[in-house]
Amino acid sequence: MPLPLSSAPRRRAACFLRRFALLRPPHITARLKPQAHRAHQKKVKTTASLPLIRRPARPMAPRKFFVGGNWKCNGTGDDVKKIVTVLNEAEVPSEDAVEVVVSPPFVFLQQATGLLRPDFAVAAQNCWVRKGGAFTGEISAEMLVNLQVPWVILGHSERRALLNESSDFVADKVAYALAQGLKVIACIGETLEQREAGTTMEVVAAQTKAIAEKISDWTNVVLTYEPVWAIGTGKVHDGLRKWLQANVGPAVAESTRIIYGGSVNGANCKELAAQPDLDGFLVGGASLKPEFVDIIKSATVKSASA
Ligand code: PEP
């Protein structure tokens, strides 16, 4: 059943598992020591001076847990059938507790849409930055809307790194897709070098700012933070929410779902789901396997603590 993964995700997963299995090896523990952490915070001008989140006057609906499955460039029509069968037969928390969106390759979008249970939705893995036309190989937002595909993943780190998609380009895509009526899983995240240089929050704030400058309504955006090495700290999610609070507004900070991606699997999902300010997952490798059902079920961790 599991589909072969390319070596990059496997490397990321191995790296994560090493770190996670050891539950904070010394170099990560050092990062989390109060002093080291305070020192790191000092560098992060973007959040250090931010005010506490002021809750909007009227209580807002709680953010619904979100689980996305990014199938990337994997599989065949038969694999789609197998994965969808597992999902369709799964007993998972109700739609009130969790929103599930799977993202097959373009060529399988219609097949997956036709087979998938009605309470799960599909996402495309990308779309063109503006109206279609003479852009060979691209898929426009209008085409996705025409196929009744409700969601699209934009700014995934693999596209930023391998196809040189800049933050401005990603932001233009986000704005255009939203304007066409698509909902967007917008991905941000820093490289390991940037992490090691202590610039995580600056990098993700700049990526978020590029988007914030081009959209005014965040209702249909799920912000996805996706590095491997921030596992378990919850710090970046908290920083992003504060960034939204200070730069976009309290209502958007309160209502926008900020999810996490990076080697999430059936074994670690519950512990991760318990992190404050983390509203769900974007799952790569494990979304091709039956354990994706366990990841969906981790939504109960949040509903239990609500
Ligand atoms: C991803 O790249 O979107 C992702 C989360 O992958 P994985 O879960 O395999 O780390």
mmCIF file with all atom_site columns, N, CA, C and O in Angstrom, residues 103-149:
data_model
loop_
_atom_site.group_PDB
_atom_site.id
_atom_site.type_symbol
_atom_site.label_atom_id
_atom_site.label_alt_id
_atom_site.label_comp_id
_atom_site.label_asym_id
_atom_site.label_entity_id
_atom_site.label_seq_id
_atom_site.pdbx_PDB_ins_code
_atom_site.Cartn_x
_atom_site.Cartn_y
_atom_site.Cartn_z
_atom_site.occupancy
_atom_site.B_iso_or_equiv
_atom_site.pdbx_formal_charge
_atom_site.auth_seq_id
_atom_site.auth_comp_id
_atom_site.auth_asym_id
_atom_site.auth_atom_id
_atom_site.pdbx_PDB_model_num
ATOM 1   N N  . SER A 1 103 ? -4.574  15.824 -1.295  1.00 0.00 ? 103 SER A N  1
ATOM 2   C CA . SER A 1 103 ? -4.088  16.516 -2.485  1.00 0.00 ? 103 SER A CA 1
ATOM 3   C C  . SER A 1 103 ? -3.371  15.561 -3.440  1.00 0.00 ? 103 SER A C  1
ATOM 4   O O  . SER A 1 103 ? -2.153  15.369 -3.358  1.00 0.00 ? 103 SER A O  1
ATOM 5   N N  . PRO A 1 104 ? -4.130  14.959 -4.349  1.00 0.00 ? 104 PRO A N  1
ATOM 6   C CA . PRO A 1 104 ? -3.500  14.084 -5.348  1.00 0.00 ? 104 PRO A CA 1
ATOM 7   C C  . PRO A 1 104 ? -2.822  14.913 -6.440  1.00 0.00 ? 104 PRO A C  1
ATOM 8   O O  . PRO A 1 104 ? -3.077  16.112 -6.549  1.00 0.00 ? 104 PRO A O  1
ATOM 9   N N  . PRO A 1 105 ? -1.987  14.279 -7.242  1.00 0.00 ? 105 PRO A N  1
ATOM 10  C CA . PRO A 1 105 ? -1.440  14.987 -8.410  1.00 0.00 ? 105 PRO A CA 1
ATOM 11  C C  . PRO A 1 105 ? -2.593  15.462 -9.312  1.00 0.00 ? 105 PRO A C  1
ATOM 12  O O  . PRO A 1 105 ? -3.669  14.868 -9.302  1.00 0.00 ? 105 PRO A O  1
ATOM 13  N N  . PHE A 1 106 ? -2.342  16.505 -10.088 1.00 0.00 ? 106 PHE A N  1
ATOM 14  C CA . PHE A 1 106 ? -3.388  17.084 -10.961 1.00 0.00 ? 106 PHE A CA 1
ATOM 15  C C  . PHE A 1 106 ? -4.188  16.021 -11.710 1.00 0.00 ? 106 PHE A C  1
ATOM 16  O O  . PHE A 1 106 ? -5.401  16.077 -11.777 1.00 0.00 ? 106 PHE A O  1
ATOM 17  N N  . VAL A 1 107 ? -3.429  15.075 -12.299 1.00 0.00 ? 107 VAL A N  1
ATOM 18  C CA . VAL A 1 107 ? -4.084  14.135 -13.213 1.00 0.00 ? 107 VAL A CA 1
ATOM 19  C C  . VAL A 1 107 ? -5.072  13.199 -12.505 1.00 0.00 ? 107 VAL A C  1
ATOM 20  O O  . VAL A 1 107 ? -5.900  12.572 -13.160 1.00 0.00 ? 107 VAL A O  1
ATOM 21  N N  . PHE A 1 108 ? -4.982  13.120 -11.185 1.00 0.00 ? 108 PHE A N  1
ATOM 22  C CA . PHE A 1 108 ? -5.900  12.252 -10.440 1.00 0.00 ? 108 PHE A CA 1
ATOM 23  C C  . PHE A 1 108 ? -6.954  13.033 -9.657  1.00 0.00 ? 108 PHE A C  1
ATOM 24  O O  . PHE A 1 108 ? -7.724  12.441 -8.894  1.00 0.00 ? 108 PHE A O  1
ATOM 25  N N  . LEU A 1 109 ? -6.993  14.341 -9.842  1.00 0.00 ? 109 LEU A N  1
ATOM 26  C CA . LEU A 1 109 ? -7.929  15.154 -9.053  1.00 0.00 ? 109 LEU A CA 1
ATOM 27  C C  . LEU A 1 109 ? -9.375  14.738 -9.277  1.00 0.00 ? 109 LEU A C  1
ATOM 28  O O  . LEU A 1 109 ? -10.144 14.563 -8.326  1.00 0.00 ? 109 LEU A O  1
ATOM 29  N N  . GLN A 1 110 ? -9.729  14.582 -10.553 1.00 0.00 ? 110 GLN A N  1
ATOM 30  C CA . GLN A 1 110 ? -11.130 14.247 -10.833 1.00 0.00 ? 110 GLN A CA 1
ATOM 31  C C  . GLN A 1 110 ? -11.478 12.857 -10.329 1.00 0.00 ? 110 GLN A C  1
ATOM 32  O O  . GLN A 1 110 ? -12.552 12.628 -9.769  1.00 0.00 ? 110 GLN A O  1
ATOM 33  N N  . GLN A 1 111 ? -10.563 11.917 -10.544 1.00 0.00 ? 111 GLN A N  1
ATOM 34  C CA . GLN A 1 111 ? -10.800 10.552 -10.076 1.00 0.00 ? 111 GLN A CA 1
ATOM 35  C C  . GLN A 1 111 ? -11.009 10.556 -8.557  1.00 0.00 ? 111 GLN A C  1
ATOM 36  O O  . GLN A 1 111 ? -11.965 9.957  -8.041  1.00 0.00 ? 111 GLN A O  1
ATOM 37  N N  . ALA A 1 112 ? -10.116 11.241 -7.850  1.00 0.00 ? 112 ALA A N  1
ATOM 38  C CA . ALA A 1 112 ? -10.220 11.264 -6.384  1.00 0.00 ? 112 ALA A CA 1
ATOM 39  C C  . ALA A 1 112 ? -11.513 11.948 -5.955  1.00 0.00 ? 112 ALA A C  1
ATOM 40  O O  . ALA A 1 112 ? -12.210 11.474 -5.056  1.00 0.00 ? 112 ALA A O  1
ATOM 41  N N  . THR A 1 113 ? -11.846 13.055 -6.622  1.00 0.00 ? 113 THR A N  1
ATOM 42  C CA . THR A 1 113 ? -13.081 13.764 -6.271  1.00 0.00 ? 113 THR A CA 1
ATOM 43  C C  . THR A 1 113 ? -14.283 12.845 -6.430  1.00 0.00 ? 113 THR A C  1
ATOM 44  O O  . THR A 1 113 ? -15.183 12.816 -5.587  1.00 0.00 ? 113 THR A O  1
ATOM 45  N N  . GLY A 1 114 ? -14.289 12.091 -7.498  1.00 0.00 ? 114 GLY A N  1
ATOM 46  C CA . GLY A 1 114 ? -15.435 11.205 -7.784  1.00 0.00 ? 114 GLY A CA 1
ATOM 47  C C  . GLY A 1 114 ? -15.566 10.067 -6.778  1.00 0.00 ? 114 GLY A C  1
ATOM 48  O O  . GLY A 1 114 ? -16.666 9.629  -6.467  1.00 0.00 ? 114 GLY A O  1
ATOM 49  N N  . LEU A 1 115 ? -14.423 9.599  -6.249  1.00 0.00 ? 115 LEU A N  1
ATOM 50  C CA . LEU A 1 115 ? -14.461 8.423  -5.372  1.00 0.00 ? 115 LEU A CA 1
ATOM 51  C C  . LEU A 1 115 ? -14.571 8.770  -3.889  1.00 0.00 ? 115 LEU A C  1
ATOM 52  O O  . LEU A 1 115 ? -15.046 7.972  -3.089  1.00 0.00 ? 115 LEU A O  1
ATOM 53  N N  . LEU A 1 116 ? -14.099 9.958  -3.540  1.00 0.00 ? 116 LEU A N  1
ATOM 54  C CA . LEU A 1 116 ? -13.908 10.284 -2.127  1.00 0.00 ? 116 LEU A CA 1
ATOM 55  C C  . LEU A 1 116 ? -15.217 10.567 -1.405  1.00 0.00 ? 116 LEU A C  1
ATOM 56  O O  . LEU A 1 116 ? -16.141 11.150 -1.968  1.00 0.00 ? 116 LEU A O  1
ATOM 57  N N  . ARG A 1 117 ? -15.285 10.165 -0.155  1.00 0.00 ? 117 ARG A N  1
ATOM 58  C CA . ARG A 1 117 ? -16.457 10.437 0.686   1.00 0.00 ? 117 ARG A CA 1
ATOM 59  C C  . ARG A 1 117 ? -16.746 11.943 0.693   1.00 0.00 ? 117 ARG A C  1
ATOM 60  O O  . ARG A 1 117 ? -15.807 12.764 0.585   1.00 0.00 ? 117 ARG A O  1
ATOM 61  N N  . PRO A 1 118 ? -18.005 12.323 0.893   1.00 0.00 ? 118 PRO A N  1
ATOM 62  C CA . PRO A 1 118 ? -18.347 13.747 0.763   1.00 0.00 ? 118 PRO A CA 1
ATOM 63  C C  . PRO A 1 118 ? -17.806 14.645 1.864   1.00 0.00 ? 118 PRO A C  1
ATOM 64  O O  . PRO A 1 118 ? -17.697 15.852 1.672   1.00 0.00 ? 118 PRO A O  1
ATOM 65  N N  . ASP A 1 119 ? -17.456 14.048 3.010   1.00 0.00 ? 119 ASP A N  1
ATOM 66  C CA . ASP A 1 119 ? -16.943 14.922 4.083   1.00 0.00 ? 119 ASP A CA 1
ATOM 67  C C  . ASP A 1 119 ? -15.442 15.192 3.954   1.00 0.00 ? 119 ASP A C  1
ATOM 68  O O  . ASP A 1 119 ? -14.876 15.927 4.756   1.00 0.00 ? 119 ASP A O  1
ATOM 69  N N  . PHE A 1 120 ? -14.770 14.615 2.976   1.00 0.00 ? 120 PHE A N  1
ATOM 70  C CA . PHE A 1 120 ? -13.369 14.924 2.711   1.00 0.00 ? 120 PHE A CA 1
ATOM 71  C C  . PHE A 1 120 ? -13.291 15.698 1.387   1.00 0.00 ? 120 PHE A C  1
ATOM 72  O O  . PHE A 1 120 ? -14.041 15.401 0.450   1.00 0.00 ? 120 PHE A O  1
ATOM 73  N N  . ALA A 1 121 ? -12.377 16.651 1.312   1.00 0.00 ? 121 ALA A N  1
ATOM 74  C CA . ALA A 1 121 ? -12.255 17.461 0.093   1.00 0.00 ? 121 ALA A CA 1
ATOM 75  C C  . ALA A 1 121 ? -10.896 17.225 -0.564  1.00 0.00 ? 121 ALA A C  1
ATOM 76  O O  . ALA A 1 121 ? -10.015 16.574 0.009   1.00 0.00 ? 121 ALA A O  1
ATOM 77  N N  . VAL A 1 122 ? -10.735 17.765 -1.761  1.00 0.00 ? 122 VAL A N  1
ATOM 78  C CA . VAL A 1 122 ? -9.444  17.635 -2.440  1.00 0.00 ? 122 VAL A CA 1
ATOM 79  C C  . VAL A 1 122 ? -8.800  19.010 -2.648  1.00 0.00 ? 122 VAL A C  1
ATOM 80  O O  . VAL A 1 122 ? -9.486  20.029 -2.696  1.00 0.00 ? 122 VAL A O  1
ATOM 81  N N  . ALA A 1 123 ? -7.487  18.983 -2.769  1.00 0.00 ? 123 ALA A N  1
ATOM 82  C CA . ALA A 1 123 ? -6.716  20.193 -3.074  1.00 0.00 ? 123 ALA A CA 1
ATOM 83  C C  . ALA A 1 123 ? -5.803  19.891 -4.251  1.00 0.00 ? 123 ALA A C  1
ATOM 84  O O  . ALA A 1 123 ? -5.269  18.784 -4.353  1.00 0.00 ? 123 ALA A O  1
ATOM 85  N N  . ALA A 1 124 ? -5.608  20.892 -5.103  1.00 0.00 ? 124 ALA A N  1
ATOM 86  C CA . ALA A 1 124 ? -4.546  20.774 -6.108  1.00 0.00 ? 124 ALA A CA 1
ATOM 87  C C  . ALA A 1 124 ? -3.229  21.120 -5.421  1.00 0.00 ? 124 ALA A C  1
ATOM 88  O O  . ALA A 1 124 ? -3.222  21.737 -4.360  1.00 0.00 ? 124 ALA A O  1
ATOM 89  N N  . GLN A 1 125 ? -2.130  20.706 -6.031  1.00 0.00 ? 125 GLN A N  1
ATOM 90  C CA . GLN A 1 125 ? -0.830  20.950 -5.391  1.00 0.00 ? 125 GLN A CA 1
ATOM 91  C C  . GLN A 1 125 ? -0.169  22.251 -5.840  1.00 0.00 ? 125 GLN A C  1
ATOM 92  O O  . GLN A 1 125 ? 0.908   22.614 -5.372  1.00 0.00 ? 125 GLN A O  1
ATOM 93  N N  . ASN A 1 126 ? -0.837  22.956 -6.752  1.00 0.00 ? 126 ASN A N  1
ATOM 94  C CA . ASN A 1 126 ? -0.268  24.197 -7.273  1.00 0.00 ? 126 ASN A CA 1
ATOM 95  C C  . ASN A 1 126 ? -1.290  24.781 -8.239  1.00 0.00 ? 126 ASN A C  1
ATOM 96  O O  . ASN A 1 126 ? -2.226  24.085 -8.645  1.00 0.00 ? 126 ASN A O  1
ATOM 97  N N  . CYS A 1 127 ? -1.138  26.042 -8.601  1.00 0.00 ? 127 CYS A N  1
ATOM 98  C CA . CYS A 1 127 ? -1.841  26.566 -9.785  1.00 0.00 ? 127 CYS A CA 1
ATOM 99  C C  . CYS A 1 127 ? -1.085  27.766 -10.312 1.00 0.00 ? 127 CYS A C  1
ATOM 100 O O  . CYS A 1 127 ? -0.200  28.305 -9.639  1.00 0.00 ? 127 CYS A O  1
ATOM 101 N N  . TRP A 1 128 ? -1.441  28.161 -11.498 1.00 0.00 ? 128 TRP A N  1
ATOM 102 C CA . TRP A 1 128 ? -0.760  29.277 -12.173 1.00 0.00 ? 128 TRP A CA 1
ATOM 103 C C  . TRP A 1 128 ? -1.077  30.576 -11.448 1.00 0.00 ? 128 TRP A C  1
ATOM 104 O O  . TRP A 1 128 ? -2.085  30.694 -10.759 1.00 0.00 ? 128 TRP A O  1
ATOM 105 N N  . VAL A 1 129 ? -0.214  31.567 -11.656 1.00 0.00 ? 129 VAL A N  1
ATOM 106 C CA . VAL A 1 129 ? -0.270  32.798 -10.877 1.00 0.00 ? 129 VAL A CA 1
ATOM 107 C C  . VAL A 1 129 ? -1.374  33.754 -11.339 1.00 0.00 ? 129 VAL A C  1
ATOM 108 O O  . VAL A 1 129 ? -1.773  34.645 -10.594 1.00 0.00 ? 129 VAL A O  1
ATOM 109 N N  . ARG A 1 130 ? -1.823  33.597 -12.557 1.00 0.00 ? 130 ARG A N  1
ATOM 110 C CA . ARG A 1 130 ? -2.940  34.447 -13.021 1.00 0.00 ? 130 ARG A CA 1
ATOM 111 C C  . ARG A 1 130 ? -3.752  33.671 -14.034 1.00 0.00 ? 130 ARG A C  1
ATOM 112 O O  . ARG A 1 130 ? -3.622  32.455 -14.138 1.00 0.00 ? 130 ARG A O  1
ATOM 113 N N  . LYS A 1 131 ? -4.584  34.423 -14.764 1.00 0.00 ? 131 LYS A N  1
ATOM 114 C CA . LYS A 1 131 ? -5.480  33.795 -15.731 1.00 0.00 ? 131 LYS A CA 1
ATOM 115 C C  . LYS A 1 131 ? -4.693  32.915 -16.713 1.00 0.00 ? 131 LYS A C  1
ATOM 116 O O  . LYS A 1 131 ? -3.583  33.250 -17.087 1.00 0.00 ? 131 LYS A O  1
ATOM 117 N N  . GLY A 1 132 ? -5.313  31.831 -17.114 1.00 0.00 ? 132 GLY A N  1
ATOM 118 C CA . GLY A 1 132 ? -4.653  30.921 -18.048 1.00 0.00 ? 132 GLY A CA 1
ATOM 119 C C  . GLY A 1 132 ? -4.407  31.560 -19.412 1.00 0.00 ? 132 GLY A C  1
ATOM 120 O O  . GLY A 1 132 ? -4.859  32.664 -19.690 1.00 0.00 ? 132 GLY A O  1
ATOM 121 N N  . GLY A 1 133 ? -3.692  30.864 -20.259 1.00 0.00 ? 133 GLY A N  1
ATOM 122 C CA . GLY A 1 133 ? -3.347  31.386 -21.587 1.00 0.00 ? 133 GLY A CA 1
ATOM 123 C C  . GLY A 1 133 ? -2.153  30.615 -22.113 1.00 0.00 ? 133 GLY A C  1
ATOM 124 O O  . GLY A 1 133 ? -2.069  29.398 -21.941 1.00 0.00 ? 133 GLY A O  1
ATOM 125 N N  . ALA A 1 134 ? -1.210  31.341 -22.686 1.00 0.00 ? 134 ALA A N  1
ATOM 126 C CA . ALA A 1 134 ? -0.051  30.679 -23.285 1.00 0.00 ? 134 ALA A CA 1
ATOM 127 C C  . ALA A 1 134 ? 1.012   30.394 -22.219 1.00 0.00 ? 134 ALA A C  1
ATOM 128 O O  . ALA A 1 134 ? 2.069   31.038 -22.164 1.00 0.00 ? 134 ALA A O  1
ATOM 129 N N  . PHE A 1 135 ? 0.712   29.454 -21.354 1.00 0.00 ? 135 PHE A N  1
ATOM 130 C CA . PHE A 1 135 ? 1.628   29.079 -20.265 1.00 0.00 ? 135 PHE A CA 1
ATOM 131 C C  . PHE A 1 135 ? 1.722   27.560 -20.234 1.00 0.00 ? 135 PHE A C  1
ATOM 132 O O  . PHE A 1 135 ? 1.091   26.891 -19.405 1.00 0.00 ? 135 PHE A O  1
ATOM 133 N N  . THR A 1 136 ? 2.488   27.039 -21.148 1.00 0.00 ? 136 THR A N  1
ATOM 134 C CA . THR A 1 136 ? 2.555   25.588 -21.355 1.00 0.00 ? 136 THR A CA 1
ATOM 135 C C  . THR A 1 136 ? 2.869   24.835 -20.058 1.00 0.00 ? 136 THR A C  1
ATOM 136 O O  . THR A 1 136 ? 3.800   25.191 -19.338 1.00 0.00 ? 136 THR A O  1
ATOM 137 N N  . GLY A 1 137 ? 2.074   23.847 -19.807 1.00 0.00 ? 137 GLY A N  1
ATOM 138 C CA . GLY A 1 137 ? 2.318   22.995 -18.639 1.00 0.00 ? 137 GLY A CA 1
ATOM 139 C C  . GLY A 1 137 ? 1.655   23.483 -17.369 1.00 0.00 ? 137 GLY A C  1
ATOM 140 O O  . GLY A 1 137 ? 1.695   22.791 -16.349 1.00 0.00 ? 137 GLY A O  1
ATOM 141 N N  . GLU A 1 138 ? 1.076   24.666 -17.405 1.00 0.00 ? 138 GLU A N  1
ATOM 142 C CA . GLU A 1 138 ? 0.460   25.199 -16.183 1.00 0.00 ? 138 GLU A CA 1
ATOM 143 C C  . GLU A 1 138 ? -1.028  24.843 -16.107 1.00 0.00 ? 138 GLU A C  1
ATOM 144 O O  . GLU A 1 138 ? -1.655  24.499 -17.113 1.00 0.00 ? 138 GLU A O  1
ATOM 145 N N  . ILE A 1 139 ? -1.569  24.952 -14.901 1.00 0.00 ? 139 ILE A N  1
ATOM 146 C CA . ILE A 1 139 ? -2.994  24.716 -14.635 1.00 0.00 ? 139 ILE A CA 1
ATOM 147 C C  . ILE A 1 139 ? -3.510  25.977 -13.965 1.00 0.00 ? 139 ILE A C  1
ATOM 148 O O  . ILE A 1 139 ? -2.931  26.419 -12.965 1.00 0.00 ? 139 ILE A O  1
ATOM 149 N N  . SER A 1 140 ? -4.570  26.571 -14.492 1.00 0.00 ? 140 SER A N  1
ATOM 150 C CA . SER A 1 140 ? -5.027  27.837 -13.910 1.00 0.00 ? 140 SER A CA 1
ATOM 151 C C  . SER A 1 140 ? -5.992  27.608 -12.757 1.00 0.00 ? 140 SER A C  1
ATOM 152 O O  . SER A 1 140 ? -6.627  26.551 -12.643 1.00 0.00 ? 140 SER A O  1
ATOM 153 N N  . ALA A 1 141 ? -6.107  28.633 -11.923 1.00 0.00 ? 141 ALA A N  1
ATOM 154 C CA . ALA A 1 141 ? -7.072  28.587 -10.813 1.00 0.00 ? 141 ALA A CA 1
ATOM 155 C C  . ALA A 1 141 ? -8.478  28.397 -11.365 1.00 0.00 ? 141 ALA A C  1
ATOM 156 O O  . ALA A 1 141 ? -9.289  27.658 -10.792 1.00 0.00 ? 141 ALA A O  1
ATOM 157 N N  . GLU A 1 142 ? -8.765  29.053 -12.498 1.00 0.00 ? 142 GLU A N  1
ATOM 158 C CA . GLU A 1 142 ? -10.113 28.928 -13.101 1.00 0.00 ? 142 GLU A CA 1
ATOM 159 C C  . GLU A 1 142 ? -10.418 27.473 -13.458 1.00 0.00 ? 142 GLU A C  1
ATOM 160 O O  . GLU A 1 142 ? -11.552 27.018 -13.327 1.00 0.00 ? 142 GLU A O  1
ATOM 161 N N  . MET A 1 143 ? -9.405  26.758 -13.941 1.00 0.00 ? 143 MET A N  1
ATOM 162 C CA . MET A 1 143 ? -9.625  25.342 -14.301 1.00 0.00 ? 143 MET A CA 1
ATOM 163 C C  . MET A 1 143 ? -9.974  24.524 -13.064 1.00 0.00 ? 143 MET A C  1
ATOM 164 O O  . MET A 1 143 ? -10.828 23.640 -13.102 1.00 0.00 ? 143 MET A O  1
ATOM 165 N N  . LEU A 1 144 ? -9.301  24.817 -11.968 1.00 0.00 ? 144 LEU A N  1
ATOM 166 C CA . LEU A 1 144 ? -9.588  24.079 -10.724 1.00 0.00 ? 144 LEU A CA 1
ATOM 167 C C  . LEU A 1 144 ? -11.009 24.374 -10.269 1.00 0.00 ? 144 LEU A C  1
ATOM 168 O O  . LEU A 1 144 ? -11.747 23.468 -9.870  1.00 0.00 ? 144 LEU A O  1
ATOM 169 N N  . VAL A 1 145 ? -11.393 25.630 -10.354 1.00 0.00 ? 145 VAL A N  1
ATOM 170 C CA . VAL A 1 145 ? -12.762 25.998 -9.968  1.00 0.00 ? 145 VAL A CA 1
ATOM 171 C C  . VAL A 1 145 ? -13.744 25.278 -10.885 1.00 0.00 ? 145 VAL A C  1
ATOM 172 O O  . VAL A 1 145 ? -14.755 24.724 -10.437 1.00 0.00 ? 145 VAL A O  1
ATOM 173 N N  . ASN A 1 146 ? -13.418 25.239 -12.170 1.00 0.00 ? 146 ASN A N  1
ATOM 174 C CA . ASN A 1 146 ? -14.283 24.569 -13.148 1.00 0.00 ? 146 ASN A CA 1
ATOM 175 C C  . ASN A 1 146 ? -14.450 23.083 -12.815 1.00 0.00 ? 146 ASN A C  1
ATOM 176 O O  . ASN A 1 146 ? -15.513 22.501 -13.007 1.00 0.00 ? 146 ASN A O  1
ATOM 177 N N  . LEU A 1 147 ? -13.399 22.468 -12.288 1.00 0.00 ? 147 LEU A N  1
ATOM 178 C CA . LEU A 1 147 ? -13.473 21.043 -11.902 1.00 0.00 ? 147 LEU A CA 1
ATOM 179 C C  . LEU A 1 147 ? -14.028 20.856 -10.494 1.00 0.00 ? 147 LEU A C  1
ATOM 180 O O  . LEU A 1 147 ? -14.047 19.749 -9.974  1.00 0.00 ? 147 LEU A O  1
ATOM 181 N N  . GLN A 1 148 ? -14.420 21.973 -9.879  1.00 0.00 ? 148 GLN A N  1
ATOM 182 C CA . GLN A 1 148 ? -14.952 21.958 -8.510  1.00 0.00 ? 148 GLN A CA 1
ATOM 183 C C  . GLN A 1 148 ? -13.927 21.449 -7.489  1.00 0.00 ? 148 GLN A C  1
ATOM 184 O O  . GLN A 1 148 ? -14.278 20.740 -6.534  1.00 0.00 ? 148 GLN A O  1
ATOM 185 N N  . VAL A 1 149 ? -12.684 21.774 -7.748  1.00 0.00 ? 149 VAL A N  1
ATOM 186 C CA . VAL A 1 149 ? -11.630 21.503 -6.764  1.00 0.00 ? 149 VAL A CA 1
ATOM 187 C C  . VAL A 1 149 ? -11.627 22.693 -5.806  1.00 0.00 ? 149 VAL A C  1
ATOM 188 O O  . VAL A 1 149 ? -11.400 23.818 -6.228  1.00 0.00 ? 149 VAL A O  1
#
